[in-house]
Amino acid sequence: MSLYGFDIVVRPRLLSFLLTAALAFAALVPAATQAVAATQVCVLACDTLDPSQARQETFPVPDKTLNGRRVQLHVSDADDMAWASIDNGSTGDAVWLDRSWDGGATWDGLLGKASIPSTWTGTRTLMYNITDPRNHKRGLVRACGDAAGVGCTNWVYPTVCDTLCDGTGAGQAAGDDQPVPSTTLYGRTIRLHVDQKNATAWGSIDTGGAGDEIWLDRSWDGGATWPDGSSLGRTSTPSGATTTRTTMYATRDPRGLLYGGAVRACGREASHNEGSCTAWYRPVPNRARAAADALMTSYDPYNGWWPSSWWNSAATLTSVIDFAKTTGTHDYDWIIARTFDQNKGVFPAGTRSSDAIEGDFISRSIDDSGWWAIAWIDAYDYTHDARYLNEAVTIADYVQQYWDTGTCGGGVWWDREKTYKNAVTNGQYLWLTTALHQRIPGDTVWLQRAKTSAAWYKASGMINSSGLVNDGLSSSCANNGSTVWSYNQGLAIGAFTELWRTTGDSSFLTTAKTLANAAISSSQLTVGGVLTESCDVGSASCDDNQKQFKGIFMRNFADLATVTGSSTYRAYIQKQADTLWAQDRSNLNALGERWAGTSPNQTDWRTQASALGALTAAAG
């Protein structure tokens, strides 16, 4: 089977034998040690993982024969890691990995260097990551040996491949879009061309002469650096011609877990040394995927979250899973397990949150815990892995401890200190109790809790006379008149929609529609047809929490639109997607807080995740 231009060796029985043998071998051979201090990389696993734990074994480059010894590079694409071995050798022969972050110009050498011990004829290194998406670095690795002389295999994966691979001729492009202005230099016109469908690009130089040059730069961090992507496809205009172009280059490297590559076209007139470049640009295969690709450039696989906001990371994970479920895009599936595994434990205050995380995603902030429960239910629906549902139950059991009929007749407290009963925590609770009933066969307990919660919520007074949800209750258990936030409105819409879906009680659907109609008609949430927070208006700015509210609204509003089939609701969803795409997007597909594009605007991964919620809703 061929993939990325090399043959994959798919030999399950042989692989099983090799890995079993490696375990026995590891017990006899001294562990490989890292001879040169290199910064440890952690993606799906950390550098120095034992090869016995590899999920795959392929040999994508030819072996290197070195004075009769065989030096091999072993690669597990499933782990995005590699290791090296030397065989047919003698005591003292050595093997190691080199890893380069600049296309092979320089490298960290002697990684995992191991020497053949007495009485043995071979050894191998530990495993090292090939890529480093947290630091936006695309790596190359090779296996090297020392046996009365030093020799190395070829570097692995010098070519980036997505739908198309680096070096594909521009004549095979599915389209020719020129999304950024051209640049000129000594009368020459330098253009960036993009095949949006395949997320590839090429450059051209026109109105010139022989010797003029054109090339692409490719960056994995939005144009801040491009150590492995300088002067790609550098081409000279031939004699007698006035124009030339590069071949095409990919902007996504799914194998390397790098998705948001940016490109620019650069050129040089033959008789001058200086060059000129267009603006950087990220392609748009479709709106939602472009937003998700840009969002993934902020994910930290070392720690398994989007630094540094705890509950926002849970909501963002939910946005990514919703995107995957809606579009069938599986590129980012790996972050679900990585986020779970890296964050299930205990963290002192100040590490993940200002609060201590006490294990199982639980803290004194009840609503923070609730966002993680929602995320793991979404993960369970997508993966069918029972550990995610079990985790959601564990968190929901914790939240249940703070349902208290002694104050305001019911409702869940916002915090462990029992200082506030508010809309977000109780909207979460209603949604969670309903969702758990739907997923636990034979359940009656969570259903009864959901019905009790729904009755309390409607009678609590948090829904005002205009059908809008204020932030919470006062100390006298009355609506406190505090800000109407979109996420409170959305959680209530989603929770009552789910409870109607479960029970068939039309009163729940009526409540959901009343809340939705109020949201789209009230100037407190919708201005000029665009979903707007109070902190989107005038010179105000939203804090890190508020930046993500609208995406949560859109997720739940879309659920209601689906069950009702309402053309009004669908039109509202499309209006949000169209407006933010036209008014609130940069050349790098960064999406801001103000979907209408007004100033001052804010842009970061939280606003990106929120906008992704709207684009996913429209895609659905």
Coordinates of C-alpha atoms in Angstrom, one line a residue:
M1 CA 0.0 0.0 0.0
S2 CA 1.4 3.4 -0.9
L3 CA 1.0 6.5 1.1
Y4 CA 2.9 9.8 1.0
G5 CA 5.0 8.3 -1.8
F6 CA 6.5 5.3 0.1
D7 CA 5.5 1.7 0.8
I8 CA 4.0 0.9 4.2
V9 CA 4.8 -2.5 5.5
V10 CA 1.6 -3.8 7.0
R11 CA 2.6 -7.0 8.8
P12 CA 0.5 -7.4 11.9
R13 CA 1.9 -10.7 13.0
L14 CA 5.5 -9.7 12.3
L15 CA 4.9 -6.4 14.1
S16 CA 3.5 -8.3 17.1
F17 CA 6.6 -10.6 17.1
L18 CA 9.0 -7.6 16.8
L19 CA 7.4 -5.7 19.7
T20 CA 7.3 -8.8 21.9
A21 CA 11.0 -9.4 21.0
A22 CA 11.7 -5.8 21.8
L23 CA 10.4 -6.2 25.3
A24 CA 12.6 -9.2 25.9
F25 CA 15.5 -7.4 24.3
A26 CA 14.9 -4.3 26.4
A27 CA 15.3 -6.4 29.6
L28 CA 18.7 -7.6 28.5
V29 CA 20.2 -4.6 26.7
P30 CA 21.1 -1.5 28.7
A31 CA 18.6 1.3 28.1
A32 CA 19.5 3.8 25.4
T33 CA 20.7 7.1 26.9
Q34 CA 20.4 10.5 25.3
A35 CA 24.0 11.7 24.6
V36 CA 23.1 15.3 23.7
A37 CA 20.7 17.4 25.6
A38 CA 17.8 18.3 23.3
T39 CA 14.5 19.9 24.3
Q40 CA 12.0 17.2 25.0
V41 CA 9.1 17.1 22.6
C42 CA 5.7 15.7 23.8
V43 CA 2.9 15.2 21.3
L44 CA 0.9 11.9 21.5
A45 CA 3.7 10.8 23.8
C46 CA 7.0 12.2 25.0
D47 CA 10.4 11.6 23.5
T48 CA 12.2 8.4 24.8
L49 CA 9.1 6.2 24.6
D50 CA 10.2 2.6 24.4
P51 CA 9.7 1.0 20.9
S52 CA 7.8 -1.9 22.5
Q53 CA 5.0 0.6 22.9
A54 CA 4.8 1.6 19.3
R55 CA 1.4 1.2 17.6
Q56 CA 2.9 0.7 14.2
E57 CA 6.2 0.0 12.4
T58 CA 7.0 1.2 8.9
F59 CA 10.3 1.6 7.0
P60 CA 9.7 4.7 4.8
V61 CA 13.4 5.2 3.8
P62 CA 16.0 2.8 2.5
D63 CA 18.3 1.2 5.1
K64 CA 21.9 2.4 5.3
T65 CA 24.6 -0.2 4.9
L66 CA 27.7 0.8 6.9
N67 CA 30.7 -1.5 6.7
G68 CA 28.4 -4.5 6.7
R69 CA 26.1 -3.2 9.4
R70 CA 22.4 -2.4 8.6
V71 CA 21.2 0.9 10.0
Q72 CA 17.4 1.2 9.9
L73 CA 14.9 4.0 10.5
H74 CA 11.6 2.7 12.0
V75 CA 8.6 5.0 12.0
S76 CA 5.2 4.7 13.6
D77 CA 2.8 7.2 11.9
A78 CA 0.2 6.3 14.5
D79 CA 2.5 7.8 17.2
D80 CA 4.2 10.3 14.9
M81 CA 7.5 9.0 16.3
A82 CA 10.6 7.2 15.1
W83 CA 13.5 5.1 16.3
A84 CA 16.7 3.7 14.9
S85 CA 18.4 0.3 15.0
I86 CA 21.7 -1.2 14.0
D87 CA 22.1 -4.9 13.1
N88 CA 24.8 -7.3 12.0
G89 CA 27.3 -5.3 14.1
S90 CA 29.9 -5.7 16.8
T91 CA 30.4 -4.6 20.4
G92 CA 30.7 -0.9 20.6
D93 CA 28.9 0.0 17.3
A94 CA 26.5 2.8 17.9
V95 CA 23.2 4.0 16.5
W96 CA 21.2 7.2 17.1
L97 CA 18.7 9.6 15.6
D98 CA 19.2 13.1 14.2
R99 CA 16.2 15.5 14.2
S100 CA 16.1 18.7 12.2
W101 CA 13.6 21.6 12.4
D102 CA 14.9 23.5 9.4
G103 CA 14.6 21.0 6.5
G104 CA 17.9 19.3 7.2
A105 CA 20.1 22.3 7.3
T106 CA 20.9 21.8 11.0
W107 CA 19.9 19.1 13.5
D108 CA 19.9 17.9 17.1
G109 CA 22.2 14.9 16.9
L110 CA 22.9 11.7 18.8
L111 CA 19.3 11.4 20.1
G112 CA 18.9 8.2 22.1
K113 CA 22.5 7.1 21.2
A114 CA 22.9 3.4 22.1
S115 CA 26.0 1.1 21.7
I116 CA 25.9 -2.6 21.0
P117 CA 26.7 -4.4 24.3
S118 CA 29.1 -7.4 24.6
T119 CA 27.9 -10.6 23.0
W120 CA 25.1 -8.8 21.0
T121 CA 25.1 -7.9 17.3
G122 CA 22.5 -5.2 17.4
T123 CA 20.7 -2.5 19.4
R124 CA 18.2 0.3 19.0
T125 CA 17.3 3.7 20.3
L126 CA 14.2 4.9 22.1
M127 CA 11.5 6.7 20.2
Y128 CA 11.5 10.4 19.4
N129 CA 8.8 12.7 18.0
I130 CA 9.1 13.7 14.4
T131 CA 6.9 16.8 14.7
D132 CA 6.3 19.5 17.3
P133 CA 2.9 21.2 16.7
R134 CA 2.9 23.0 20.0
N135 CA 6.0 25.0 18.8
H136 CA 4.8 25.1 15.2
K137 CA 7.8 23.1 14.0
R138 CA 7.8 20.5 11.3
G139 CA 10.6 18.1 11.8
L140 CA 12.7 15.6 9.8
V141 CA 14.5 12.6 11.4
R142 CA 17.1 10.1 10.1
A143 CA 18.9 7.1 11.6
C144 CA 22.6 7.3 11.9
G145 CA 25.2 4.7 12.9
D146 CA 28.9 4.6 13.8
A147 CA 30.7 1.3 12.9
A148 CA 34.3 2.2 11.9
G149 CA 32.8 5.2 10.1
V150 CA 29.6 7.2 10.3
G151 CA 26.6 7.0 8.0
C152 CA 23.0 8.0 8.0
T153 CA 19.7 7.1 6.2
N154 CA 17.8 9.7 4.2
W155 CA 15.6 12.2 6.1
V156 CA 12.1 11.0 6.4
Y157 CA 9.1 12.9 5.1
P158 CA 10.9 15.8 3.4
T159 CA 7.7 16.4 1.3
V160 CA 4.4 17.6 2.9
C161 CA 1.3 15.8 1.7
D162 CA -2.3 16.5 2.2
T163 CA -4.9 16.0 -0.6
L164 CA -2.0 16.9 -2.9
C165 CA 1.8 16.8 -2.2
D166 CA 4.5 19.4 -2.5
G167 CA 5.7 19.7 -6.0
T168 CA 2.4 19.0 -7.8
G169 CA 2.2 21.0 -11.0
A170 CA -0.1 24.0 -10.9
G171 CA -1.9 22.6 -13.9
Q172 CA -3.6 20.1 -11.5
A173 CA -5.1 22.8 -9.3
A174 CA -8.8 22.6 -8.8
G175 CA -9.0 26.4 -9.1
D176 CA -6.9 29.6 -9.3
D177 CA -7.8 32.1 -6.6
Q178 CA -5.6 35.1 -5.9
P179 CA -6.8 36.1 -2.4
V180 CA -4.3 38.7 -1.5
P181 CA -3.0 41.7 -3.5
S182 CA 0.0 41.1 -5.7
T183 CA 3.2 42.9 -5.1
T184 CA 5.5 44.6 -7.6
L185 CA 9.2 44.9 -7.9
Y186 CA 11.1 46.7 -10.7
G187 CA 8.0 46.4 -13.0
R188 CA 7.5 42.7 -12.2
T189 CA 4.2 41.5 -10.7
I190 CA 4.4 38.8 -8.0
R191 CA 1.2 36.9 -7.3
L192 CA 0.1 34.2 -4.8
H193 CA -2.3 31.6 -6.3
V194 CA -4.4 29.3 -4.2
D195 CA -6.2 26.1 -4.9
Q196 CA -8.7 26.6 -2.1
K197 CA -10.3 23.1 -2.4
N198 CA -7.0 21.3 -1.9
A199 CA -5.4 23.9 0.4
T200 CA -2.4 24.3 -1.9
A201 CA -0.6 27.3 -3.3
W202 CA 1.9 28.4 -5.9
G203 CA 3.5 31.7 -6.9
S204 CA 4.1 33.4 -10.3
I205 CA 6.1 36.4 -11.5
D206 CA 5.0 38.3 -14.6
T207 CA 6.0 41.1 -16.9
G208 CA 9.7 40.3 -16.4
G209 CA 12.6 38.7 -18.1
A210 CA 15.2 35.9 -18.0
G211 CA 16.6 35.1 -14.6
D212 CA 13.8 36.7 -12.5
E213 CA 12.9 34.4 -9.6
I214 CA 9.7 33.3 -7.9
W215 CA 9.3 31.1 -4.8
L216 CA 7.0 30.4 -1.9
D217 CA 7.6 30.7 1.9
R218 CA 5.6 28.5 4.2
S219 CA 5.1 29.1 7.9
W220 CA 3.4 26.9 10.5
D221 CA 2.9 29.9 12.9
G222 CA 1.1 32.4 10.8
G223 CA 4.2 34.0 9.3
A224 CA 6.2 34.5 12.5
T225 CA 8.9 32.0 11.4
W226 CA 9.5 29.7 8.4
P227 CA 12.7 27.7 9.1
D228 CA 11.7 24.7 7.1
G229 CA 9.7 26.5 4.4
S230 CA 12.0 29.2 2.9
S231 CA 12.4 29.5 -0.9
L232 CA 10.1 26.6 -1.8
G233 CA 10.0 25.8 -5.5
R234 CA 12.4 28.6 -6.3
T235 CA 12.2 29.0 -10.1
S236 CA 13.9 31.2 -12.6
T237 CA 12.2 32.7 -15.7
P238 CA 13.8 31.0 -18.7
S239 CA 15.5 32.8 -21.6
G240 CA 13.0 34.3 -24.0
A241 CA 10.1 34.2 -21.4
T242 CA 8.5 37.0 -19.4
T243 CA 6.8 34.9 -16.8
T244 CA 7.2 31.7 -14.7
R245 CA 5.6 30.0 -11.8
T246 CA 6.4 27.5 -9.0
T247 CA 4.9 24.1 -8.5
M248 CA 2.2 23.8 -5.8
Y249 CA 2.8 23.3 -2.0
A250 CA 0.5 22.0 0.6
T251 CA -0.5 24.1 3.6
R252 CA -1.7 21.2 5.8
D253 CA 0.4 18.3 7.1
P254 CA -2.1 16.0 8.8
R255 CA 0.6 13.3 9.3
G256 CA 2.7 15.8 11.2
L257 CA -0.4 17.2 13.1
L258 CA 0.1 20.6 11.6
Y259 CA -3.0 22.1 10.0
G260 CA -2.8 25.9 9.7
G261 CA 0.1 26.5 7.4
A262 CA 0.4 30.0 5.8
V263 CA 2.1 30.8 2.6
R264 CA 3.3 33.9 0.7
A265 CA 4.7 34.4 -2.8
C266 CA 8.1 36.1 -3.1
G267 CA 10.1 37.2 -6.1
R268 CA 13.3 38.8 -7.2
E269 CA 14.3 40.7 -10.4
A270 CA 17.3 39.2 -12.0
S271 CA 19.7 42.1 -11.7
H272 CA 18.9 43.0 -8.1
N273 CA 19.3 41.1 -4.8
E274 CA 16.3 42.4 -2.9
G275 CA 13.0 40.6 -3.1
S276 CA 9.4 41.4 -2.5
C277 CA 6.6 39.2 -1.0
T278 CA 2.8 39.2 -0.8
A279 CA 1.0 39.0 2.4
W280 CA 0.7 35.7 4.3
Y281 CA -2.4 33.7 3.6
R282 CA -4.1 30.5 4.8
P283 CA -6.4 28.7 2.3
V284 CA -10.1 28.0 2.8
P285 CA -11.0 24.5 1.8
N286 CA -14.4 25.4 3.4
R287 CA -15.3 27.9 6.1
A288 CA -15.6 25.6 9.1
R289 CA -12.4 23.6 8.3
A290 CA -10.5 26.8 7.8
A291 CA -11.6 28.0 11.2
A292 CA -10.8 24.7 12.8
D293 CA -7.3 24.5 11.2
A294 CA -6.5 28.0 12.5
L295 CA -7.9 27.1 16.0
M296 CA -5.6 24.0 16.1
T297 CA -2.5 26.1 15.9
S298 CA -3.2 27.2 19.5
Y299 CA -3.6 23.7 20.9
D300 CA -0.8 22.6 23.3
P301 CA -0.4 18.8 23.0
Y302 CA 2.2 18.8 25.7
N303 CA -0.4 19.6 28.3
G304 CA -3.5 18.7 26.3
W305 CA -5.4 22.0 26.4
W306 CA -5.6 25.5 24.9
P307 CA -3.5 27.6 27.3
S308 CA -4.3 29.1 29.6
S309 CA -8.0 28.9 30.3
W310 CA -9.5 25.9 32.0
W311 CA -13.2 25.9 31.3
N312 CA -12.7 27.6 28.0
S313 CA -10.6 24.6 27.0
A314 CA -13.5 22.3 27.7
A315 CA -15.9 24.4 25.6
T316 CA -13.3 24.6 22.8
L317 CA -12.9 20.8 22.8
T318 CA -16.6 20.6 22.5
S319 CA -16.5 23.0 19.5
V320 CA -13.9 20.8 17.8
I321 CA -15.8 17.6 18.4
D322 CA -19.0 19.2 17.1
F323 CA -17.1 20.2 14.0
A324 CA -15.8 16.7 13.5
K325 CA -19.3 15.1 14.0
T326 CA -20.9 17.6 11.7
T327 CA -18.4 17.5 8.8
G328 CA -16.9 14.0 9.1
T329 CA -13.4 15.5 9.5
H330 CA -11.2 13.2 11.6
D331 CA -7.9 15.1 11.5
Y332 CA -8.1 16.3 15.0
D333 CA -9.6 13.2 16.7
W334 CA -6.3 12.6 18.5
I335 CA -6.8 15.6 20.7
I336 CA -9.8 14.0 22.5
A337 CA -7.7 11.3 24.2
R338 CA -4.7 13.6 24.6
T339 CA -6.8 16.2 26.5
F340 CA -8.4 13.6 28.7
D341 CA -5.2 11.8 29.6
Q342 CA -3.2 14.9 30.3
N343 CA -5.9 16.6 32.5
K344 CA -7.7 13.9 34.4
G345 CA -5.3 14.2 37.3
V346 CA -4.7 16.6 40.2
F347 CA -3.2 20.1 39.6
P348 CA -2.4 22.8 42.2
A349 CA -4.0 26.2 42.0
G350 CA -2.4 28.3 39.3
T351 CA -1.5 25.4 37.1
R352 CA -4.7 24.9 35.1
S353 CA -6.9 27.3 36.9
S354 CA -6.8 29.8 39.7
D355 CA -8.5 27.0 41.6
A356 CA -7.0 23.7 42.4
I357 CA -8.1 20.9 40.1
E358 CA -8.8 18.0 42.4
G359 CA -8.9 15.1 39.8
D360 CA -11.6 14.1 37.4
F361 CA -11.8 17.7 36.1
I362 CA -13.4 18.8 39.4
S363 CA -12.8 22.1 41.2
R364 CA -14.6 24.4 43.6
S365 CA -16.2 26.1 40.6
I366 CA -19.2 24.0 39.8
D367 CA -19.8 25.5 36.4
D368 CA -16.2 24.9 35.4
S369 CA -16.7 21.2 36.2
G370 CA -20.0 21.2 34.3
W371 CA -18.3 22.3 31.1
W372 CA -16.0 19.4 31.2
A373 CA -18.9 17.0 31.8
I374 CA -20.6 18.4 28.7
A375 CA -17.3 17.9 26.7
W376 CA -17.0 14.3 27.7
I377 CA -20.6 13.5 26.8
D378 CA -19.8 15.0 23.4
A379 CA -16.7 12.9 23.2
Y380 CA -18.6 9.8 24.2
D381 CA -21.2 10.4 21.4
Y382 CA -18.4 10.8 18.9
T383 CA -16.0 8.0 19.9
H384 CA -18.3 5.6 21.8
D385 CA -15.6 5.2 24.3
A386 CA -17.2 4.4 27.7
R387 CA -14.6 6.1 29.7
Y388 CA -15.8 9.5 28.6
L389 CA -19.4 8.8 29.6
N390 CA -18.1 7.4 33.0
E391 CA -16.2 10.6 33.5
A392 CA -19.3 12.7 32.7
V393 CA -21.2 10.7 35.3
T394 CA -18.4 11.3 37.9
I395 CA -18.6 15.0 37.3
A396 CA -22.4 15.1 37.3
D397 CA -22.4 13.2 40.6
Y398 CA -20.2 16.0 42.0
V399 CA -22.5 18.7 40.7
Q400 CA -25.5 16.9 42.1
Q401 CA -24.1 17.5 45.6
Y402 CA -24.8 21.2 45.2
W403 CA -28.5 20.9 44.3
D404 CA -30.0 22.5 47.4
T405 CA -33.7 22.9 48.1
G406 CA -32.9 24.8 51.3
T407 CA -32.3 28.1 49.4
C408 CA -34.7 29.3 46.7
G409 CA -36.5 25.9 46.8
G410 CA -33.9 24.2 44.6
G411 CA -31.2 24.8 42.0
V412 CA -27.5 24.2 41.9
W413 CA -25.0 26.5 43.6
W414 CA -22.4 28.2 41.4
D415 CA -19.5 27.5 43.8
R416 CA -18.6 25.3 46.6
E417 CA -19.0 28.2 49.1
K418 CA -22.7 28.4 48.1
T419 CA -22.6 32.1 47.4
Y420 CA -24.8 32.3 44.2
K421 CA -27.4 30.4 42.2
N422 CA -27.1 31.4 38.6
A423 CA -28.3 30.6 35.1
V424 CA -25.1 29.0 33.7
T425 CA -24.8 26.3 36.4
N426 CA -28.5 25.5 36.3
G427 CA -28.6 25.5 32.5
Q428 CA -25.7 23.0 32.5
Y429 CA -27.4 20.9 35.2
L430 CA -30.6 20.6 33.2
W431 CA -28.7 19.7 30.1
L432 CA -26.5 17.2 31.8
T433 CA -29.2 15.4 33.7
T434 CA -31.2 15.0 30.5
A435 CA -28.2 13.9 28.5
L436 CA -27.1 11.3 31.0
H437 CA -30.7 9.8 31.1
Q438 CA -30.5 9.6 27.3
R439 CA -27.3 7.6 27.4
I440 CA -27.7 5.3 30.4
P441 CA -29.9 2.4 29.7
G442 CA -32.8 1.9 32.1
D443 CA -32.1 5.2 33.9
T444 CA -34.9 6.8 36.0
V445 CA -32.8 8.8 38.5
W446 CA -31.3 11.3 36.1
L447 CA -34.6 11.7 34.3
Q448 CA -36.4 12.6 37.5
R449 CA -33.6 15.1 38.4
A450 CA -34.0 16.6 34.9
K451 CA -37.8 17.1 35.3
T452 CA -37.4 18.6 38.8
S453 CA -34.7 20.9 37.5
A454 CA -36.8 22.0 34.6
A455 CA -39.8 22.8 36.8
W456 CA -37.5 24.8 39.2
Y457 CA -35.8 26.7 36.4
K458 CA -39.0 27.9 34.8
A459 CA -40.4 28.9 38.2
S460 CA -37.2 30.5 39.5
G461 CA -37.7 33.8 37.9
M462 CA -34.4 33.8 36.0
I463 CA -36.4 34.0 32.7
N464 CA -37.7 37.5 32.6
S465 CA -40.9 38.9 31.1
S466 CA -39.2 39.4 27.8
G467 CA -38.2 35.7 27.5
L468 CA -34.5 36.5 28.2
V469 CA -32.4 34.8 30.8
N470 CA -30.7 37.1 33.4
D471 CA -27.5 36.0 35.0
G472 CA -29.0 34.7 38.2
L473 CA -30.9 35.1 41.4
S474 CA -30.5 37.6 44.2
S475 CA -30.0 36.8 47.8
S476 CA -33.8 37.1 48.2
C477 CA -34.3 34.5 45.4
A478 CA -35.5 37.0 42.8
N479 CA -34.3 37.7 39.3
N480 CA -31.2 39.9 39.9
G481 CA -31.7 41.8 36.7
S482 CA -28.0 41.2 35.8
T483 CA -26.6 41.0 32.3
V484 CA -28.3 38.8 29.7
W485 CA -25.5 36.7 28.2
S486 CA -25.9 34.6 25.1
Y487 CA -24.5 31.4 26.7
N488 CA -27.1 31.4 29.4
Q489 CA -29.8 31.9 26.8
G490 CA -28.3 29.1 24.7
L491 CA -27.9 26.6 27.5
A492 CA -31.5 27.0 28.4
I493 CA -32.6 26.6 24.8
G494 CA -30.5 23.5 24.5
A495 CA -31.6 22.0 27.8
F496 CA -35.3 22.4 27.2
T497 CA -34.9 21.1 23.6
E498 CA -33.2 18.0 24.9
L499 CA -35.8 17.4 27.6
W500 CA -38.6 17.7 25.0
R501 CA -36.7 15.2 22.8
T502 CA -36.6 12.8 25.8
T503 CA -40.1 13.2 27.2
G504 CA -42.2 14.4 24.3
D505 CA -43.7 17.0 26.6
S506 CA -44.5 19.9 24.2
S507 CA -44.3 22.5 27.0
F508 CA -40.5 22.0 27.0
L509 CA -40.3 22.7 23.3
T510 CA -42.5 25.7 23.7
T511 CA -40.2 27.1 26.3
A512 CA -37.1 26.5 24.1
K513 CA -38.8 28.3 21.2
T514 CA -39.9 31.2 23.4
L515 CA -36.2 31.6 24.5
A516 CA -35.0 31.4 21.0
N517 CA -37.5 33.9 19.6
A518 CA -36.6 36.3 22.4
A519 CA -32.9 36.0 21.6
I520 CA -33.2 36.8 17.9
S521 CA -35.7 39.6 18.4
S522 CA -34.2 41.4 21.4
S523 CA -31.6 44.2 21.0
Q524 CA -30.0 42.8 24.1
L525 CA -28.7 39.8 22.2
T526 CA -29.2 40.6 18.5
V527 CA -28.2 43.9 16.8
G528 CA -28.7 44.3 13.0
G529 CA -29.5 40.6 12.8
V530 CA -26.1 39.7 14.4
L531 CA -25.6 38.0 17.7
T532 CA -24.1 40.6 20.0
E533 CA -22.9 40.6 23.6
S534 CA -23.2 43.7 25.8
C535 CA -19.4 43.8 25.7
D536 CA -19.4 44.0 21.9
V537 CA -20.9 47.4 21.9
G538 CA -19.2 50.8 21.7
S539 CA -15.8 50.9 23.3
A540 CA -16.4 47.9 25.6
S541 CA -14.3 44.8 25.4
C542 CA -15.1 41.2 26.5
D543 CA -13.1 39.3 29.0
D544 CA -11.7 35.8 28.4
N545 CA -14.9 34.2 29.6
Q546 CA -17.2 36.3 27.6
K547 CA -15.3 35.8 24.4
Q548 CA -16.7 32.3 24.1
F549 CA -20.3 32.8 25.0
K550 CA -21.7 33.1 21.5
G551 CA -20.4 29.8 20.3
I552 CA -22.1 28.1 23.1
F553 CA -25.4 29.8 22.2
M554 CA -25.0 28.8 18.5
R555 CA -24.4 25.1 19.4
N556 CA -27.6 24.9 21.4
F557 CA -29.6 27.2 19.1
A558 CA -28.7 24.9 16.2
D559 CA -30.1 21.9 18.1
L560 CA -33.4 23.6 18.3
A561 CA -33.3 24.6 14.6
T562 CA -32.7 20.9 13.7
V563 CA -35.6 19.5 15.7
T564 CA -38.1 22.2 14.6
G565 CA -36.9 22.6 11.0
S566 CA -37.6 26.3 11.3
S567 CA -36.5 28.3 8.3
T568 CA -36.4 31.4 10.6
Y569 CA -33.9 29.7 12.8
R570 CA -31.8 28.4 9.9
A571 CA -31.7 31.8 8.3
Y572 CA -30.5 33.3 11.6
I573 CA -27.7 30.7 11.8
Q574 CA -26.7 31.4 8.2
K575 CA -26.7 35.1 8.9
Q576 CA -24.2 34.7 11.7
A577 CA -21.9 32.6 9.6
D578 CA -22.0 34.9 6.6
T579 CA -21.5 38.0 8.6
L580 CA -18.6 36.9 10.7
W581 CA -16.9 35.4 7.6
A582 CA -17.3 38.6 5.6
Q583 CA -16.7 41.1 8.4
D584 CA -14.6 39.4 11.1
R585 CA -11.9 37.3 9.3
S586 CA -8.2 38.0 8.6
N587 CA -6.1 36.6 5.8
L588 CA -5.0 33.9 8.3
N589 CA -8.7 32.9 9.0
A590 CA -8.5 34.4 12.5
L591 CA -12.0 35.2 13.7
G592 CA -12.7 37.8 16.3
E593 CA -15.2 38.6 19.1
R594 CA -17.3 41.1 17.1
W595 CA -18.9 39.2 14.4
A596 CA -20.1 42.4 12.8
G597 CA -16.5 43.4 12.5
T598 CA -16.7 46.7 14.5
S599 CA -13.9 48.1 16.6
P600 CA -12.3 47.6 19.0
N601 CA -12.2 43.9 18.2
Q602 CA -10.4 41.0 20.0
T603 CA -9.0 37.9 18.4
D604 CA -7.6 34.8 20.1
W605 CA -8.4 31.0 20.3
R606 CA -11.4 31.7 22.5
T607 CA -13.0 33.9 19.9
Q608 CA -11.9 31.4 17.2
A609 CA -13.7 28.6 19.0
S610 CA -16.8 30.7 19.4
A611 CA -16.9 31.5 15.7
L612 CA -16.3 27.9 14.8
G613 CA -19.5 27.1 16.7
A614 CA -21.4 29.4 14.3
L615 CA -19.7 28.0 11.2
T616 CA -20.3 24.4 12.3
A617 CA -24.0 25.2 13.0
A618 CA -24.3 26.6 9.4
A619 CA -22.4 23.6 8.0
G620 CA -25.0 21.3 9.7

